[in-house]
Amino acid sequence: MSRSLSPGAIFRKALTENNPLQIVGTINAYSATMAQKIGHQAIYLSGAGVANASYGLPDLAITSLNDVLEDVRRITAASQLPLLVDIDTGWGGAFNISRTVQEMIKAGAAAVHMEDQVSQKRCGHRPNKEIVSTQEMQDRIRAAVDARTDPDFFIMARTDALAQEGLAAAIERAKQYIAAGADGIFAEAVTQLDQYQAFRDALGPDVPLLANITEFGQTELFNKKQLADVGVDMVLYPLSAFRAMNRAAENVYSSILSEGDQKQVVDSMQTRSELYDYLGYHHYEDKLDKLFAEQKQK
Ligand SMILES: C[C@](O)(C(=O)O)[C@H](CC(=O)O)C(=O)O
Ligand SMILES: [Mg+2]
């Protein structure tokens, strides 16, 4: 019997095979199938995305473990790509974090990132973030690592410290988080390209480093080549497709209301046959036809 790789092992393999590994946000199961067919190697479920898209809420620690798990399960059922999941602050103390990690593994996630903000967290690119002590974050990481039922499941520590404490302190925290057992570092809200290089130099060559290239935030839209040159291994595009989908939907809703039909916007739509291609619709139909034909012959 051939043993297949766990989602965590697939993620680690993608990380070694891609320099850097681009990780695109997929807001739902269908988006994940598109990202996969287009050729991406890894996908992301954004905490902000779950709050905004699935619940119509802001990214302010309002959604829970179960809210996020529901979307994780839908995505991992539809796509074989390794999924990185935003677990915010882990949703509680050591036992909660431990349960979060185990449930994420059961739901088919490959990796998570957990941040050092206080539990009443904010978006990483907004002002007035508050962070916990290095020691408290190390405890969170130890709880997560200790809970893992698959040694390949990837646990990334995110530090939001740069904005509040400056570069040297953020780097020191990153080192302490790795010492506590984190598999990689998510440097949040970085404002200068050379700051990634500083993280890289301090962490040494082997610690995977993630750059969050979210739009309309603190970080410029650096190219993956620029990021690879300063030692970044993973580039995250958490909400890019979601933002574009929202603008497209806004245009369609407005046009239907103002024009009385969809003619002006129909060219901006994915066609029925394109939709079906991503879903493998015809494969399902053929199967059904075959099944009915067999029944008729009986
Ligand atoms: C990555 C992030 O945590 C997310 O939830 O997607 C957000 C993204 C954003 O709000 O642009 C963050 O950076 O805090
Ligand atoms: Mg988030």
mmCIF file of C-alpha atoms and ligand atoms in Angstrom:
data_model
loop_
_atom_site.group_PDB
_atom_site.id
_atom_site.type_symbol
_atom_site.label_atom_id
_atom_site.label_comp_id
_atom_site.label_asym_id
_atom_site.label_seq_id
_atom_site.Cartn_x
_atom_site.Cartn_y
_atom_site.Cartn_z
ATOM 1 C CA MET A 1 0.000 0.000 0.000
ATOM 2 C CA SER A 2 1.486 3.348 -0.951
ATOM 3 C CA ARG A 3 1.398 5.880 1.852
ATOM 4 C CA SER A 4 0.534 9.351 0.726
ATOM 5 C CA LEU A 5 2.167 12.426 2.206
ATOM 6 C CA SER A 6 0.311 14.309 4.929
ATOM 7 C CA PRO A 7 -0.832 17.871 4.103
ATOM 8 C CA GLY A 8 1.985 19.156 6.334
ATOM 9 C CA ALA A 9 4.561 17.102 4.445
ATOM 10 C CA ILE A 10 3.177 18.361 1.120
ATOM 11 C CA PHE A 11 3.512 21.932 2.390
ATOM 12 C CA ARG A 12 7.126 21.341 3.457
ATOM 13 C CA LYS A 13 7.903 19.777 0.077
ATOM 14 C CA ALA A 14 6.367 22.760 -1.744
ATOM 15 C CA LEU A 15 8.510 25.029 0.420
ATOM 16 C CA THR A 16 11.724 23.287 -0.594
ATOM 17 C CA GLU A 17 10.736 23.150 -4.266
ATOM 18 C CA ASN A 18 9.700 26.800 -4.671
ATOM 19 C CA ASN A 19 11.883 29.778 -3.963
ATOM 20 C CA PRO A 20 9.935 31.616 -2.782
ATOM 21 C CA LEU A 21 6.665 29.703 -2.324
ATOM 22 C CA GLN A 22 3.712 31.893 -3.280
ATOM 23 C CA ILE A 23 0.671 31.269 -1.059
ATOM 24 C CA VAL A 24 -2.580 32.657 -2.406
ATOM 25 C CA GLY A 25 -5.687 33.360 -0.401
ATOM 26 C CA THR A 26 -8.683 31.253 -1.398
ATOM 27 C CA ILE A 27 -11.819 32.603 0.189
ATOM 28 C CA ASN A 28 -13.862 29.471 -0.474
ATOM 29 C CA ALA A 29 -13.744 25.971 -1.956
ATOM 30 C CA TYR A 30 -14.328 27.088 -5.528
ATOM 31 C CA SER A 31 -11.496 29.634 -5.358
ATOM 32 C CA ALA A 32 -9.244 26.831 -4.136
ATOM 33 C CA THR A 33 -10.085 24.700 -7.175
ATOM 34 C CA MET A 34 -9.242 27.651 -9.429
ATOM 35 C CA ALA A 35 -5.899 28.311 -7.706
ATOM 36 C CA GLN A 36 -5.028 24.633 -8.032
ATOM 37 C CA LYS A 37 -5.906 24.361 -11.747
ATOM 38 C CA ILE A 38 -4.027 27.583 -12.476
ATOM 39 C CA GLY A 39 -0.913 25.963 -11.051
ATOM 40 C CA HIS A 40 -0.400 27.356 -7.551
ATOM 41 C CA GLN A 41 1.384 25.118 -5.068
ATOM 42 C CA ALA A 42 -0.084 26.356 -1.781
ATOM 43 C CA ILE A 43 -3.217 28.169 -0.616
ATOM 44 C CA TYR A 44 -4.295 30.241 2.368
ATOM 45 C CA LEU A 45 -7.376 30.755 4.472
ATOM 46 C CA SER A 46 -7.327 34.280 5.867
ATOM 47 C CA GLY A 47 -8.788 35.059 9.281
ATOM 48 C CA ALA A 48 -9.933 38.407 7.955
ATOM 49 C CA GLY A 49 -11.404 36.568 4.984
ATOM 50 C CA VAL A 50 -13.462 34.200 7.142
ATOM 51 C CA ALA A 51 -14.736 37.118 9.225
ATOM 52 C CA ASN A 52 -15.474 39.360 6.223
ATOM 53 C CA ALA A 53 -16.737 36.909 3.617
ATOM 54 C CA SER A 54 -18.358 34.144 5.649
ATOM 55 C CA TYR A 55 -19.800 36.274 8.461
ATOM 56 C CA GLY A 56 -19.867 39.887 7.216
ATOM 57 C CA LEU A 57 -17.736 40.932 10.211
ATOM 58 C CA PRO A 58 -14.514 42.923 10.651
ATOM 59 C CA ASP A 59 -11.211 41.204 11.483
ATOM 60 C CA LEU A 60 -11.386 41.944 15.220
ATOM 61 C CA ALA A 61 -11.344 38.566 16.992
ATOM 62 C CA ILE A 62 -15.076 38.035 16.633
ATOM 63 C CA THR A 63 -14.950 34.718 14.797
ATOM 64 C CA SER A 64 -14.126 31.474 16.607
ATOM 65 C CA LEU A 65 -12.284 28.213 16.031
ATOM 66 C CA ASN A 66 -15.425 26.529 14.713
ATOM 67 C CA ASP A 67 -16.174 29.365 12.291
ATOM 68 C CA VAL A 68 -12.721 28.958 10.744
ATOM 69 C CA LEU A 69 -12.807 25.138 10.821
ATOM 70 C CA GLU A 70 -15.982 25.105 8.778
ATOM 71 C CA ASP A 71 -14.243 26.958 5.954
ATOM 72 C CA VAL A 72 -11.074 24.857 6.321
ATOM 73 C CA ARG A 73 -13.084 21.651 5.834
ATOM 74 C CA ARG A 74 -14.845 22.988 2.771
ATOM 75 C CA ILE A 75 -11.563 24.012 1.165
ATOM 76 C CA THR A 76 -9.578 20.875 1.994
ATOM 77 C CA ALA A 77 -12.438 18.730 0.652
ATOM 78 C CA ALA A 78 -12.262 20.527 -2.692
ATOM 79 C CA SER A 79 -8.517 20.929 -3.217
ATOM 80 C CA GLN A 80 -5.420 18.812 -2.708
ATOM 81 C CA LEU A 81 -3.169 21.845 -2.310
ATOM 82 C CA PRO A 82 -1.610 22.339 1.130
ATOM 83 C CA LEU A 83 -3.595 24.925 3.080
ATOM 84 C CA LEU A 84 -2.059 27.473 5.479
ATOM 85 C CA VAL A 85 -4.650 28.655 8.004
ATOM 86 C CA ASP A 86 -4.715 31.882 10.006
ATOM 87 C CA ILE A 87 -5.553 30.897 13.603
ATOM 88 C CA ASP A 88 -5.171 34.449 14.956
ATOM 89 C CA THR A 89 -3.969 34.097 18.575
ATOM 90 C CA GLY A 90 -5.001 30.428 18.851
ATOM 91 C CA TRP A 91 -8.289 31.265 20.595
ATOM 92 C CA GLY A 92 -7.344 31.014 24.254
ATOM 93 C CA GLY A 93 -4.910 29.448 26.672
ATOM 94 C CA ALA A 94 -2.731 26.367 26.312
ATOM 95 C CA PHE A 95 -5.600 23.862 26.208
ATOM 96 C CA ASN A 96 -7.526 25.904 23.661
ATOM 97 C CA ILE A 97 -4.442 26.248 21.453
ATOM 98 C CA SER A 98 -3.792 22.548 21.720
ATOM 99 C CA ARG A 99 -7.353 21.800 20.627
ATOM 100 C CA THR A 100 -7.057 24.326 17.799
ATOM 101 C CA VAL A 101 -3.979 22.573 16.385
ATOM 102 C CA GLN A 102 -5.503 19.111 16.641
ATOM 103 C CA GLU A 103 -8.752 20.202 15.020
ATOM 104 C CA MET A 104 -6.850 21.945 12.223
ATOM 105 C CA ILE A 105 -4.935 18.735 11.503
ATOM 106 C CA LYS A 106 -8.166 16.707 11.514
ATOM 107 C CA ALA A 107 -9.761 19.209 9.151
ATOM 108 C CA GLY A 108 -6.933 18.662 6.659
ATOM 109 C CA ALA A 109 -4.909 21.866 7.137
ATOM 110 C CA ALA A 110 -1.182 21.696 6.353
ATOM 111 C CA ALA A 111 0.032 24.667 8.356
ATOM 112 C CA VAL A 112 -1.126 27.432 10.677
ATOM 113 C CA HIS A 113 0.152 30.809 11.769
ATOM 114 C CA MET A 114 -0.420 32.106 15.268
ATOM 115 C CA GLU A 115 0.363 35.672 16.322
ATOM 116 C CA ASP A 116 1.692 37.490 19.381
ATOM 117 C CA GLN A 117 -1.126 40.019 19.669
ATOM 118 C CA VAL A 118 -3.416 40.101 22.708
ATOM 119 C CA SER A 119 -6.537 37.999 22.251
ATOM 120 C CA GLN A 120 -8.593 41.071 21.342
ATOM 121 C CA LYS A 121 -6.492 41.280 18.197
ATOM 122 C CA ARG A 122 -6.633 43.698 15.280
ATOM 123 C CA CYS A 123 -5.661 43.495 11.648
ATOM 124 C CA GLY A 124 -1.852 43.521 11.487
ATOM 125 C CA HIS A 125 -1.843 46.574 9.233
ATOM 126 C CA ARG A 126 -3.968 48.792 11.495
ATOM 127 C CA PRO A 127 -2.749 51.073 14.290
ATOM 128 C CA ASN A 128 -2.953 50.465 18.059
ATOM 129 C CA LYS A 129 -2.068 46.796 18.104
ATOM 130 C CA GLU A 130 -1.127 45.384 21.502
ATOM 131 C CA ILE A 131 1.164 42.424 21.943
ATOM 132 C CA VAL A 132 1.741 39.884 24.693
ATOM 133 C CA SER A 133 5.122 39.269 26.371
ATOM 134 C CA THR A 134 7.716 37.110 24.639
ATOM 135 C CA GLN A 135 7.224 34.520 27.343
ATOM 136 C CA GLU A 136 3.470 34.332 26.848
ATOM 137 C CA MET A 137 3.942 33.870 23.112
ATOM 138 C CA GLN A 138 6.537 31.168 23.754
ATOM 139 C CA ASP A 139 3.969 29.382 25.928
ATOM 140 C CA ARG A 140 1.458 29.589 23.093
ATOM 141 C CA ILE A 141 3.999 28.101 20.699
ATOM 142 C CA ARG A 142 4.969 25.294 23.082
ATOM 143 C CA ALA A 143 1.300 24.391 23.519
ATOM 144 C CA ALA A 144 0.805 24.300 19.742
ATOM 145 C CA VAL A 145 3.926 22.256 19.016
ATOM 146 C CA ASP A 146 3.228 19.805 21.833
ATOM 147 C CA ALA A 147 -0.312 19.202 20.547
ATOM 148 C CA ARG A 148 0.657 18.296 17.025
ATOM 149 C CA THR A 149 -0.348 14.780 16.007
ATOM 150 C CA ASP A 150 1.615 14.997 12.731
ATOM 151 C CA PRO A 151 5.273 16.047 13.109
ATOM 152 C CA ASP A 152 5.166 17.564 9.604
ATOM 153 C CA PHE A 153 2.271 19.891 10.432
ATOM 154 C CA PHE A 154 3.832 23.346 10.055
ATOM 155 C CA ILE A 155 3.459 25.813 12.931
ATOM 156 C CA MET A 156 4.432 29.352 12.067
ATOM 157 C CA ALA A 157 4.825 32.132 14.614
ATOM 158 C CA ARG A 158 3.705 35.561 13.481
ATOM 159 C CA THR A 159 5.152 38.612 15.112
ATOM 160 C CA ASP A 160 3.261 41.878 15.094
ATOM 161 C CA ALA A 161 5.986 43.546 17.189
ATOM 162 C CA LEU A 162 7.627 45.670 14.483
ATOM 163 C CA ALA A 163 5.026 48.444 14.622
ATOM 164 C CA GLN A 164 5.086 48.783 18.406
ATOM 165 C CA GLU A 165 8.584 47.753 19.463
ATOM 166 C CA GLY A 166 10.762 48.275 16.387
ATOM 167 C CA LEU A 167 12.910 46.023 14.226
ATOM 168 C CA ALA A 168 15.498 44.848 16.767
ATOM 169 C CA ALA A 169 12.808 43.763 19.235
ATOM 170 C CA ALA A 170 10.747 42.045 16.549
ATOM 171 C CA ILE A 171 13.813 40.103 15.419
ATOM 172 C CA GLU A 172 14.682 39.138 18.979
ATOM 173 C CA ARG A 173 11.137 37.862 19.456
ATOM 174 C CA ALA A 174 11.354 35.857 16.235
ATOM 175 C CA LYS A 175 14.511 34.165 17.533
ATOM 176 C CA GLN A 176 12.792 33.353 20.828
ATOM 177 C CA TYR A 177 9.772 31.946 18.999
ATOM 178 C CA ILE A 178 11.999 29.620 16.988
ATOM 179 C CA ALA A 179 13.727 28.596 20.224
ATOM 180 C CA ALA A 180 10.274 27.667 21.601
ATOM 181 C CA GLY A 181 9.720 25.319 18.655
ATOM 182 C CA ALA A 182 8.069 27.342 15.872
ATOM 183 C CA ASP A 183 8.814 26.040 12.365
ATOM 184 C CA GLY A 184 8.910 29.435 10.672
ATOM 185 C CA ILE A 185 8.421 33.173 11.091
ATOM 186 C CA PHE A 186 5.728 35.455 9.681
ATOM 187 C CA ALA A 187 7.088 38.995 9.853
ATOM 188 C CA GLU A 188 3.963 41.172 9.912
ATOM 189 C CA ALA A 189 3.552 44.717 8.581
ATOM 190 C CA VAL A 190 7.132 45.105 7.375
ATOM 191 C CA THR A 191 7.725 48.597 5.972
ATOM 192 C CA GLN A 192 11.131 48.281 4.238
ATOM 193 C CA LEU A 193 12.502 45.565 1.986
ATOM 194 C CA ASP A 194 15.816 45.419 3.879
ATOM 195 C CA GLN A 195 13.977 44.571 7.102
ATOM 196 C CA TYR A 196 13.376 41.089 5.685
ATOM 197 C CA GLN A 197 17.129 40.782 5.143
ATOM 198 C CA ALA A 198 17.673 41.729 8.783
ATOM 199 C CA PHE A 199 15.285 38.949 9.881
ATOM 200 C CA ARG A 200 17.072 36.533 7.568
ATOM 201 C CA ASP A 201 20.551 37.468 8.834
ATOM 202 C CA ALA A 202 19.489 37.100 12.466
ATOM 203 C CA LEU A 203 17.591 33.832 11.984
ATOM 204 C CA GLY A 204 20.266 32.110 9.905
ATOM 205 C CA PRO A 205 19.700 30.402 6.557
ATOM 206 C CA ASP A 206 17.370 27.599 7.650
ATOM 207 C CA VAL A 207 14.349 29.261 9.259
ATOM 208 C CA PRO A 208 11.500 29.704 6.755
ATOM 209 C CA LEU A 209 10.480 33.379 6.581
ATOM 210 C CA LEU A 210 7.134 34.687 5.309
ATOM 211 C CA ALA A 211 6.335 38.093 3.824
ATOM 212 C CA ASN A 212 2.705 39.199 3.910
ATOM 213 C CA ILE A 213 2.090 41.173 0.727
ATOM 214 C CA THR A 214 -1.437 42.308 1.476
ATOM 215 C CA GLU A 215 -2.753 45.291 -0.471
ATOM 216 C CA PHE A 216 -3.550 48.723 0.985
ATOM 217 C CA GLY A 217 -1.472 48.019 4.111
ATOM 218 C CA GLN A 218 1.975 48.881 5.478
ATOM 219 C CA THR A 219 3.940 46.734 3.044
ATOM 220 C CA GLU A 220 4.721 47.636 -0.563
ATOM 221 C CA LEU A 221 3.686 45.203 -3.277
ATOM 222 C CA PHE A 222 7.202 43.780 -3.637
ATOM 223 C CA ASN A 223 7.818 41.249 -6.381
ATOM 224 C CA LYS A 224 8.615 37.658 -5.433
ATOM 225 C CA LYS A 225 12.064 38.057 -7.010
ATOM 226 C CA GLN A 226 12.856 41.089 -4.802
ATOM 227 C CA LEU A 227 11.649 39.142 -1.766
ATOM 228 C CA ALA A 228 13.694 36.044 -2.638
ATOM 229 C CA ASP A 229 16.769 38.286 -2.916
ATOM 230 C CA VAL A 230 16.344 39.440 0.700
ATOM 231 C CA GLY A 231 15.893 35.919 2.034
ATOM 232 C CA VAL A 232 12.103 35.497 2.018
ATOM 233 C CA ASP A 233 10.879 31.904 1.488
ATOM 234 C CA MET A 234 7.098 32.365 1.452
ATOM 235 C CA VAL A 235 5.037 35.189 -0.018
ATOM 236 C CA LEU A 236 1.449 35.560 1.130
ATOM 237 C CA TYR A 237 -1.348 37.191 -0.900
ATOM 238 C CA PRO A 238 -4.115 36.792 1.700
ATOM 239 C CA LEU A 239 -7.042 38.702 0.230
ATOM 240 C CA SER A 240 -5.989 39.668 -3.309
ATOM 241 C CA ALA A 241 -8.544 37.582 -5.218
ATOM 242 C CA PHE A 242 -11.234 38.362 -2.628
ATOM 243 C CA ARG A 243 -10.746 42.118 -3.036
ATOM 244 C CA ALA A 244 -10.969 41.764 -6.828
ATOM 245 C CA MET A 245 -14.069 39.563 -6.555
ATOM 246 C CA ASN A 246 -15.708 42.169 -4.341
ATOM 247 C CA ARG A 247 -15.088 44.957 -6.841
ATOM 248 C CA ALA A 248 -16.451 42.759 -9.651
ATOM 249 C CA ALA A 249 -19.583 41.924 -7.621
ATOM 250 C CA GLU A 250 -20.089 45.578 -6.729
ATOM 251 C CA ASN A 251 -20.040 46.507 -10.421
ATOM 252 C CA VAL A 252 -22.515 43.773 -11.299
ATOM 253 C CA TYR A 253 -24.974 44.688 -8.520
ATOM 254 C CA SER A 254 -24.824 48.370 -9.509
ATOM 255 C CA SER A 255 -25.230 47.696 -13.189
ATOM 256 C CA ILE A 256 -28.254 45.417 -12.712
ATOM 257 C CA LEU A 257 -29.886 48.122 -10.646
ATOM 258 C CA SER A 258 -29.057 51.059 -12.896
ATOM 259 C CA GLU A 259 -29.408 49.393 -16.320
ATOM 260 C CA GLY A 260 -32.156 46.869 -15.683
ATOM 261 C CA ASP A 261 -30.092 44.053 -17.207
ATOM 262 C CA GLN A 262 -26.573 42.548 -17.140
ATOM 263 C CA LYS A 263 -25.535 43.336 -20.720
ATOM 264 C CA GLN A 264 -22.837 45.857 -19.757
ATOM 265 C CA VAL A 265 -21.143 43.520 -17.325
ATOM 266 C CA VAL A 266 -21.592 40.100 -18.897
ATOM 267 C CA ASP A 267 -18.148 40.319 -20.536
ATOM 268 C CA SER A 268 -16.580 40.617 -17.091
ATOM 269 C CA MET A 269 -18.114 37.305 -16.016
ATOM 270 C CA GLN A 270 -16.633 33.832 -16.008
ATOM 271 C CA THR A 271 -18.743 31.873 -18.499
ATOM 272 C CA ARG A 272 -20.849 28.835 -17.671
ATOM 273 C CA SER A 273 -18.452 26.535 -19.510
ATOM 274 C CA GLU A 274 -15.424 28.017 -17.732
ATOM 275 C CA LEU A 275 -17.193 27.540 -14.413
ATOM 276 C CA TYR A 276 -17.936 23.920 -15.291
ATOM 277 C CA ASP A 277 -14.367 23.260 -16.446
ATOM 278 C CA TYR A 278 -12.969 24.134 -13.025
ATOM 279 C CA LEU A 279 -15.577 21.950 -11.351
ATOM 280 C CA GLY A 280 -15.064 18.950 -13.642
ATOM 281 C CA TYR A 281 -18.803 19.174 -14.285
ATOM 282 C CA HIS A 282 -18.760 17.029 -17.431
ATOM 283 C CA HIS A 283 -16.955 14.253 -15.660
ATOM 284 C CA TYR A 284 -19.816 14.126 -13.129
ATOM 285 C CA GLU A 285 -22.419 14.201 -15.913
ATOM 286 C CA ASP A 286 -20.722 11.381 -17.832
ATOM 287 C CA LYS A 287 -20.649 9.292 -14.688
ATOM 288 C CA LEU A 288 -24.329 9.876 -14.101
ATOM 289 C CA ASP A 289 -25.213 8.976 -17.703
ATOM 290 C CA LYS A 290 -23.192 5.781 -17.412
ATOM 291 C CA LEU A 291 -24.866 4.868 -14.130
ATOM 292 C CA PHE A 292 -28.348 5.346 -15.583
ATOM 293 C CA ALA A 293 -27.429 3.425 -18.732
ATOM 294 C CA GLU A 294 -26.276 0.484 -16.593
ATOM 295 C CA GLN A 295 -29.508 0.614 -14.606
ATOM 296 C CA LYS A 296 -31.618 0.626 -17.759
ATOM 297 C CA GLN A 297 -29.832 -2.478 -19.064
ATOM 298 C CA LYS A 298 -30.680 -4.422 -15.910
HETATM 299 C C1 LIG B 1 -3.024 38.158 6.884
HETATM 300 C C2 LIG B 1 -4.186 38.630 7.688
HETATM 301 O O1 LIG B 1 -3.963 38.282 9.040
HETATM 302 C C3 LIG B 1 -5.468 37.905 7.261
HETATM 303 O O2 LIG B 1 -6.319 37.658 8.129
HETATM 304 O O3 LIG B 1 -5.611 37.654 6.069
HETATM 305 C C4 LIG B 1 -4.458 40.151 7.567
HETATM 306 C C5 LIG B 1 -4.549 40.629 6.145
HETATM 307 C C6 LIG B 1 -5.129 42.026 5.929
HETATM 308 O O4 LIG B 1 -5.959 42.481 6.741
HETATM 309 O O5 LIG B 1 -4.801 42.632 4.916
HETATM 310 C C7 LIG B 1 -3.375 40.887 8.357
HETATM 311 O O6 LIG B 1 -2.304 41.163 7.800
HETATM 312 O O7 LIG B 1 -3.612 41.159 9.549
HETATM 313 MG MG MG B 2 -5.491 37.512 10.102
#
